[in-house]
């Protein structure tokens, strides 16, 4: 009887311990994956608020951060997926501050609305590094550095290469698939493309709408463009490859040939886009590098070592035009 009681008590203690352990690892913010708060073995604790998983590019970025920081003995990574919602990102940052992380990395879904939460991080003396997308704040000291691409330049390159492909003296009606409304990647790529066309009155954007950086939405919006403008469309400019792939499907279902009847230009450089280019279904890929893990790790290390880090850490990128360029690059594509 006494032995039975002892066994029951031990079981109870074991279950309670397990319960506590699981409790520590969960978080109030949707899909947060993280260990318990506080520093562990002198590791640098980085809280990363990611936008979600809307595109192949985003998935590659998440993988790069998890592989670099998550697998390193120097870091402890706390990862939070905001599922496209700014409110979830704000909640995640609040949690990171409460847990006293060393550095916060933020891929901001939209450009505005960050002042108040970033002020809290600043007051808590936690540096914030922006990843891949920028923000608009009056006080630039609210973040330490931005790691990512020049989205305006990407848009300008997309326009330049499209003009080269079609011919500056030819007329071209273009439809534009914009990224997420309010995102710097969408705003700047739109501005850059318009800059690139402004000196050529032959090239006109006849329709422009958000496809939210997703394949499904890209296809839906392209279907609507085809319905209203059909054979008047000469080219589609998509702010990312996923929307371009959706558009390619819509063009084929409409009975036209993507890459021939309607030229396709998009930004990112995911493998699927290179495969489409090899098949002649897309024409121009402007690369935007999502493999930011190593740059983030270095920046965080430098910061913690008391070094000054650049306010903009730019990524290196190329442009691929035509089948041959895609065929040559495809085997070595990393995302
Ligand atoms: O911020 C970068 C953009 O966001 C990528 O081009 C797009 O694919 C992603 O969703």
Tab-separated table of C-alpha atoms and ligand atoms in Angstrom:
chain	number	residue	atom	x	y	z
A	1	UNK	CA	0.000	0.000	0.000
A	2	UNK	CA	2.803	2.417	1.074
A	3	UNK	CA	4.808	1.350	-2.013
A	4	UNK	CA	1.805	2.018	-4.238
A	5	UNK	CA	1.343	5.494	-2.755
A	6	UNK	CA	5.028	6.244	-3.327
A	7	UNK	CA	4.736	5.182	-6.963
A	8	UNK	CA	1.644	7.358	-7.442
A	9	UNK	CA	3.403	10.399	-5.925
A	10	UNK	CA	6.466	9.856	-8.159
A	11	UNK	CA	4.210	9.601	-11.223
A	12	UNK	CA	2.432	12.785	-10.185
A	13	UNK	CA	5.737	14.658	-9.792
A	14	UNK	CA	6.899	13.397	-13.188
A	15	UNK	CA	3.651	14.500	-14.906
A	16	UNK	CA	3.836	17.938	-13.222
A	17	UNK	CA	7.453	18.394	-14.294
A	18	UNK	CA	6.529	17.464	-17.866
A	19	UNK	CA	3.601	19.885	-17.764
A	20	UNK	CA	5.847	22.703	-16.556
A	21	UNK	CA	8.395	21.991	-19.254
A	22	UNK	CA	5.797	22.050	-22.043
A	23	UNK	CA	4.233	25.181	-20.526
A	24	UNK	CA	7.564	27.029	-20.673
A	25	UNK	CA	7.987	26.245	-24.334
A	26	UNK	CA	4.628	27.554	-25.506
A	27	UNK	CA	3.868	31.181	-26.210
A	28	UNK	CA	0.818	33.391	-26.424
A	29	UNK	CA	1.658	34.526	-29.931
A	30	UNK	CA	0.211	31.997	-32.392
A	31	UNK	CA	3.004	30.051	-34.032
A	32	UNK	CA	5.932	30.948	-31.809
A	33	UNK	CA	8.684	28.380	-31.448
A	34	UNK	CA	11.041	29.163	-28.640
A	35	UNK	CA	12.738	27.868	-25.564
A	36	UNK	CA	12.286	29.440	-22.130
A	37	UNK	CA	13.338	33.073	-21.700
A	38	UNK	CA	16.655	34.350	-20.424
A	39	UNK	CA	20.268	33.757	-21.491
A	40	UNK	CA	21.552	30.226	-21.962
A	41	UNK	CA	25.246	29.265	-21.663
A	42	UNK	CA	26.499	32.705	-22.692
A	43	UNK	CA	24.720	32.405	-26.052
A	44	UNK	CA	23.482	35.530	-27.797
A	45	UNK	CA	19.708	35.389	-27.691
A	46	UNK	CA	18.052	36.630	-30.901
A	47	UNK	CA	14.296	37.045	-31.232
A	48	UNK	CA	13.205	36.939	-34.873
A	49	UNK	CA	9.756	38.117	-35.911
A	50	UNK	CA	9.079	36.716	-39.373
A	51	UNK	CA	6.180	37.845	-41.605
A	52	UNK	CA	4.877	34.397	-42.525
A	53	UNK	CA	5.298	31.974	-45.412
A	54	UNK	CA	3.598	33.694	-48.344
A	55	UNK	CA	6.252	32.860	-50.937
A	56	UNK	CA	9.107	30.517	-51.812
A	57	UNK	CA	11.446	33.436	-51.118
A	58	UNK	CA	10.113	33.889	-47.580
A	59	UNK	CA	10.449	30.160	-46.846
A	60	UNK	CA	14.068	30.299	-48.031
A	61	UNK	CA	14.749	33.278	-45.769
A	62	UNK	CA	13.287	31.502	-42.730
A	63	UNK	CA	15.373	28.398	-43.511
A	64	UNK	CA	18.540	30.468	-43.826
A	65	UNK	CA	17.984	32.192	-40.465
A	66	UNK	CA	17.053	28.941	-38.698
A	67	UNK	CA	20.006	27.058	-40.192
A	68	UNK	CA	22.541	29.777	-39.417
A	69	UNK	CA	21.455	30.993	-35.992
A	70	UNK	CA	19.393	28.016	-34.851
A	71	UNK	CA	22.236	25.541	-35.434
A	72	UNK	CA	25.037	27.699	-34.075
A	73	UNK	CA	26.569	27.204	-30.612
A	74	UNK	CA	26.857	31.014	-30.400
A	75	UNK	CA	23.157	31.812	-30.635
A	76	UNK	CA	19.817	30.953	-29.167
A	77	UNK	CA	17.076	31.731	-31.690
A	78	UNK	CA	13.526	32.566	-30.708
A	79	UNK	CA	11.399	32.402	-33.848
A	80	UNK	CA	7.935	33.850	-34.241
A	81	UNK	CA	5.706	33.547	-37.336
A	82	UNK	CA	3.292	36.505	-37.620
A	83	UNK	CA	1.115	34.941	-40.294
A	84	UNK	CA	1.047	38.216	-42.276
A	85	UNK	CA	-0.300	40.270	-39.359
A	86	UNK	CA	1.472	43.354	-38.022
A	87	UNK	CA	-0.363	42.961	-34.705
A	88	UNK	CA	1.260	39.529	-34.282
A	89	UNK	CA	4.668	41.048	-34.956
A	90	UNK	CA	4.064	43.739	-32.329
A	91	UNK	CA	2.976	41.048	-29.845
A	92	UNK	CA	6.096	38.990	-30.630
A	93	UNK	CA	8.381	41.996	-30.107
A	94	UNK	CA	6.661	42.726	-26.793
A	95	UNK	CA	7.379	39.112	-25.749
A	96	UNK	CA	11.000	39.367	-26.859
A	97	UNK	CA	11.404	42.509	-24.736
A	98	UNK	CA	9.825	40.784	-21.728
A	99	UNK	CA	12.225	37.875	-22.201
A	100	UNK	CA	15.180	40.293	-22.348
A	101	UNK	CA	16.590	38.941	-25.611
A	102	UNK	CA	19.920	40.445	-26.704
A	103	UNK	CA	18.851	41.470	-30.214
A	104	UNK	CA	15.536	41.641	-32.066
A	105	UNK	CA	15.446	40.856	-35.793
A	106	UNK	CA	12.330	42.074	-37.571
A	107	UNK	CA	11.104	41.421	-41.111
A	108	UNK	CA	8.315	44.023	-41.089
A	109	UNK	CA	5.187	43.129	-43.044
A	110	UNK	CA	4.346	46.806	-43.710
A	111	UNK	CA	6.309	50.055	-43.552
A	112	UNK	CA	4.331	52.091	-41.040
A	113	UNK	CA	3.067	51.728	-37.470
A	114	UNK	CA	6.257	50.656	-35.698
A	115	UNK	CA	7.176	53.714	-33.599
A	116	UNK	CA	5.566	52.775	-30.321
A	117	UNK	CA	6.826	49.168	-30.076
A	118	UNK	CA	10.324	50.040	-31.314
A	119	UNK	CA	10.483	52.824	-28.727
A	120	UNK	CA	9.813	50.143	-26.094
A	121	UNK	CA	12.693	48.051	-27.455
A	122	UNK	CA	14.948	51.088	-27.439
A	123	UNK	CA	14.001	51.929	-23.851
A	124	UNK	CA	14.846	48.338	-22.909
A	125	UNK	CA	18.224	48.829	-24.672
A	126	UNK	CA	17.562	45.989	-27.112
A	127	UNK	CA	18.904	46.741	-30.595
A	128	UNK	CA	16.572	46.035	-33.513
A	129	UNK	CA	17.859	44.852	-36.892
A	130	UNK	CA	15.471	45.053	-39.842
A	131	UNK	CA	15.576	42.167	-42.254
A	132	UNK	CA	14.712	42.400	-45.977
A	133	UNK	CA	11.913	45.027	-45.715
A	134	UNK	CA	12.238	48.605	-44.554
A	135	UNK	CA	10.078	50.802	-42.335
A	136	UNK	CA	9.151	54.491	-42.206
A	137	UNK	CA	9.805	56.097	-38.836
A	138	UNK	CA	10.547	59.688	-37.865
A	139	UNK	CA	13.288	58.590	-35.498
A	140	UNK	CA	15.798	56.440	-37.387
A	141	UNK	CA	17.571	55.545	-34.148
A	142	UNK	CA	14.686	53.165	-33.416
A	143	UNK	CA	16.560	50.521	-35.382
A	144	UNK	CA	20.260	49.811	-35.683
A	145	UNK	CA	20.613	48.445	-39.176
A	146	UNK	CA	18.751	47.207	-42.233
A	147	UNK	CA	19.940	44.020	-43.956
A	148	UNK	CA	18.494	43.604	-47.417
A	149	UNK	CA	18.159	44.578	-51.040
A	150	UNK	CA	17.591	47.801	-52.891
A	151	UNK	CA	13.986	47.282	-53.951
A	152	UNK	CA	13.887	50.479	-56.016
A	153	UNK	CA	16.868	49.305	-58.035
A	154	UNK	CA	15.191	45.924	-58.546
A	155	UNK	CA	12.136	47.665	-60.034
A	156	UNK	CA	14.345	49.851	-62.228
A	157	UNK	CA	16.257	46.800	-63.484
A	158	UNK	CA	12.994	44.995	-64.236
A	159	UNK	CA	11.838	47.953	-66.388
A	160	UNK	CA	15.206	48.366	-68.109
A	161	UNK	CA	15.409	44.698	-69.095
A	162	UNK	CA	11.803	44.617	-70.274
A	163	UNK	CA	12.407	47.608	-72.555
A	164	UNK	CA	15.543	45.894	-73.916
A	165	UNK	CA	13.628	42.678	-74.512
A	166	UNK	CA	10.631	44.183	-76.292
A	167	UNK	CA	12.520	47.031	-77.955
A	168	UNK	CA	12.397	50.680	-76.901
A	169	UNK	CA	10.660	51.721	-80.141
A	170	UNK	CA	7.820	49.197	-79.783
A	171	UNK	CA	4.597	49.903	-77.898
A	172	UNK	CA	3.861	47.753	-74.845
A	173	UNK	CA	0.887	47.533	-72.514
A	174	UNK	CA	1.977	46.240	-69.139
A	175	UNK	CA	-0.052	44.872	-66.247
A	176	UNK	CA	1.492	45.001	-62.793
A	177	UNK	CA	0.991	42.531	-59.940
A	178	UNK	CA	1.896	44.374	-56.768
A	179	UNK	CA	3.032	42.788	-53.521
A	180	UNK	CA	1.346	43.190	-50.141
A	181	UNK	CA	-0.272	46.609	-49.724
A	182	UNK	CA	1.889	48.835	-47.531
A	183	UNK	CA	5.009	46.631	-47.752
A	184	UNK	CA	8.261	48.377	-48.634
A	185	UNK	CA	8.975	45.613	-51.153
A	186	UNK	CA	5.753	46.505	-52.984
A	187	UNK	CA	6.024	50.296	-52.678
A	188	UNK	CA	9.660	50.481	-53.765
A	189	UNK	CA	9.395	47.950	-56.576
A	190	UNK	CA	6.447	49.921	-57.940
A	191	UNK	CA	8.390	53.192	-57.712
A	192	UNK	CA	11.515	51.655	-59.271
A	193	UNK	CA	9.596	50.197	-62.214
A	194	UNK	CA	7.785	53.491	-62.848
A	195	UNK	CA	11.187	55.281	-62.732
A	196	UNK	CA	12.525	52.868	-65.318
A	197	UNK	CA	9.625	53.499	-67.707
A	198	UNK	CA	9.259	57.232	-67.265
A	199	UNK	CA	11.418	58.221	-70.244
A	200	UNK	CA	9.683	55.871	-72.637
A	201	UNK	CA	6.091	56.803	-73.523
A	202	UNK	CA	5.736	53.571	-75.548
A	203	UNK	CA	5.648	51.506	-72.372
A	204	UNK	CA	2.461	51.928	-70.355
A	205	UNK	CA	1.163	50.318	-67.191
A	206	UNK	CA	-2.499	49.771	-68.029
A	207	UNK	CA	-3.537	47.900	-64.863
A	208	UNK	CA	-1.935	47.534	-61.437
A	209	UNK	CA	-3.285	45.597	-58.459
A	210	UNK	CA	-2.050	43.730	-55.405
A	211	UNK	CA	-1.652	39.951	-55.582
A	212	UNK	CA	-0.323	39.877	-52.014
A	213	UNK	CA	2.940	38.145	-52.990
A	214	UNK	CA	1.117	34.786	-53.340
A	215	UNK	CA	0.626	32.421	-56.266
A	216	UNK	CA	-3.104	32.073	-55.699
A	217	UNK	CA	-3.739	35.813	-55.592
A	218	UNK	CA	-1.361	36.450	-58.496
A	219	UNK	CA	-3.345	34.011	-60.606
A	220	UNK	CA	-6.685	35.480	-59.544
A	221	UNK	CA	-5.663	39.060	-60.349
A	222	UNK	CA	-4.118	38.046	-63.685
A	223	UNK	CA	-7.362	36.258	-64.596
A	224	UNK	CA	-9.217	39.517	-63.962
A	225	UNK	CA	-6.691	41.478	-66.057
A	226	UNK	CA	-7.069	39.011	-68.910
A	227	UNK	CA	-10.828	39.200	-68.687
A	228	UNK	CA	-10.836	42.982	-68.998
A	229	UNK	CA	-7.846	43.536	-71.314
A	230	UNK	CA	-7.123	40.120	-72.820
A	231	UNK	CA	-5.129	40.399	-76.016
A	232	UNK	CA	-4.141	44.014	-75.301
A	233	UNK	CA	-1.643	42.865	-72.703
A	234	UNK	CA	1.959	42.643	-73.907
A	235	UNK	CA	3.736	42.078	-70.608
A	236	UNK	CA	3.215	41.323	-66.940
A	237	UNK	CA	5.478	42.744	-64.240
A	238	UNK	CA	5.100	40.833	-60.954
A	239	UNK	CA	6.691	42.095	-57.739
A	240	UNK	CA	7.640	38.498	-56.945
A	241	UNK	CA	8.112	35.152	-58.685
A	242	UNK	CA	5.234	33.429	-56.927
A	243	UNK	CA	2.719	35.906	-58.357
A	244	UNK	CA	4.390	35.532	-61.782
A	245	UNK	CA	3.936	31.755	-61.592
A	246	UNK	CA	0.263	32.283	-60.747
A	247	UNK	CA	0.009	34.677	-63.710
A	248	UNK	CA	1.664	32.144	-66.028
A	249	UNK	CA	-1.024	29.602	-65.105
A	250	UNK	CA	-3.753	32.182	-65.773
A	251	UNK	CA	-2.251	33.091	-69.175
A	252	UNK	CA	-2.075	29.432	-70.208
A	253	UNK	CA	-5.633	28.780	-69.096
A	254	UNK	CA	-6.706	31.837	-71.105
A	255	UNK	CA	-5.192	30.207	-74.177
A	256	UNK	CA	-2.112	32.421	-74.654
A	257	UNK	CA	1.571	31.573	-74.359
A	258	UNK	CA	3.368	33.126	-71.361
A	259	UNK	CA	6.838	34.303	-72.303
A	260	UNK	CA	5.786	34.692	-75.955
A	261	UNK	CA	2.351	36.280	-76.349
A	262	UNK	CA	2.735	37.971	-72.975
A	263	UNK	CA	6.252	38.649	-71.705
A	264	UNK	CA	6.843	37.961	-68.011
A	265	UNK	CA	9.233	39.754	-65.667
A	266	UNK	CA	9.423	39.218	-61.915
A	267	UNK	CA	11.636	39.570	-58.860
A	268	UNK	CA	13.163	37.007	-56.423
A	269	UNK	CA	14.931	34.205	-58.269
A	270	UNK	CA	13.343	31.105	-56.753
A	271	UNK	CA	14.025	27.758	-58.469
A	272	UNK	CA	10.450	27.504	-59.769
A	273	UNK	CA	10.937	30.740	-61.709
A	274	UNK	CA	14.185	29.451	-63.221
A	275	UNK	CA	12.390	26.253	-64.246
A	276	UNK	CA	9.649	28.326	-65.895
A	277	UNK	CA	12.326	30.404	-67.657
A	278	UNK	CA	14.012	27.253	-68.972
A	279	UNK	CA	10.643	26.301	-70.494
A	280	UNK	CA	10.398	29.776	-72.040
A	281	UNK	CA	7.369	30.712	-69.916
A	282	UNK	CA	8.997	33.665	-68.202
A	283	UNK	CA	11.600	36.044	-69.599
A	284	UNK	CA	13.320	38.105	-66.922
A	285	UNK	CA	14.215	37.233	-63.329
A	286	UNK	CA	15.574	39.992	-61.111
A	287	UNK	CA	17.312	38.337	-58.203
A	288	UNK	CA	16.596	39.299	-54.588
A	289	UNK	CA	18.648	37.290	-52.126
A	290	UNK	CA	16.729	35.766	-49.175
A	291	UNK	CA	19.719	33.936	-47.677
A	292	UNK	CA	20.286	36.546	-44.994
A	293	UNK	CA	21.191	34.218	-42.106
A	294	UNK	CA	24.999	34.637	-42.370
A	295	UNK	CA	24.754	38.439	-42.619
A	296	UNK	CA	22.412	38.587	-39.649
A	297	UNK	CA	24.685	36.353	-37.565
A	298	UNK	CA	27.725	38.502	-38.371
A	299	UNK	CA	25.896	41.757	-37.668
A	300	UNK	CA	24.644	40.476	-34.299
A	301	UNK	CA	28.116	39.241	-33.326
A	302	UNK	CA	29.688	42.577	-34.290
A	303	UNK	CA	27.055	44.462	-32.389
A	304	UNK	CA	27.584	42.400	-29.255
A	305	UNK	CA	31.345	42.872	-29.604
A	306	UNK	CA	30.753	46.624	-29.417
A	307	UNK	CA	31.546	47.250	-33.098
A	308	UNK	CA	29.645	49.758	-35.150
A	309	UNK	CA	27.645	48.117	-37.933
A	310	UNK	CA	26.559	49.784	-41.205
A	311	UNK	CA	23.072	51.290	-41.244
A	312	UNK	CA	22.374	49.385	-44.494
A	313	UNK	CA	23.966	45.982	-45.134
A	314	UNK	CA	23.217	45.403	-48.807
A	315	UNK	CA	22.891	42.025	-50.481
A	316	UNK	CA	24.495	41.154	-53.812
A	317	UNK	CA	22.196	40.307	-56.673
A	318	UNK	CA	22.031	39.649	-60.421
A	319	UNK	CA	19.515	39.761	-63.261
A	320	UNK	CA	18.820	36.760	-65.506
A	321	UNK	CA	17.362	37.294	-68.972
A	322	UNK	CA	16.187	34.485	-71.244
A	323	UNK	CA	16.301	30.693	-71.401
A	324	UNK	CA	20.065	30.274	-71.687
A	325	UNK	CA	20.872	32.366	-68.633
A	326	UNK	CA	18.259	30.438	-66.626
A	327	UNK	CA	19.533	27.076	-67.821
A	328	UNK	CA	23.093	27.927	-66.860
A	329	UNK	CA	22.130	29.240	-63.413
A	330	UNK	CA	19.522	26.617	-62.437
A	331	UNK	CA	21.857	23.855	-61.178
A	332	UNK	CA	23.525	26.191	-58.690
A	333	UNK	CA	20.400	27.936	-57.389
A	334	UNK	CA	20.223	27.594	-53.615
A	335	UNK	CA	16.575	28.532	-53.107
B	1	LIG	O1	10.342	41.337	-48.804
B	1	LIG	C1	10.750	40.520	-49.836
B	1	LIG	C2	9.580	39.995	-50.597
B	1	LIG	O2	8.668	39.374	-49.729
B	1	LIG	C3	9.895	38.928	-51.616
B	1	LIG	O3	10.185	39.406	-52.869
B	1	LIG	C4	8.612	38.191	-51.674
B	1	LIG	O4	8.643	36.995	-52.376
B	1	LIG	C5	8.335	38.103	-50.242
B	1	LIG	O5	7.159	37.590	-49.897
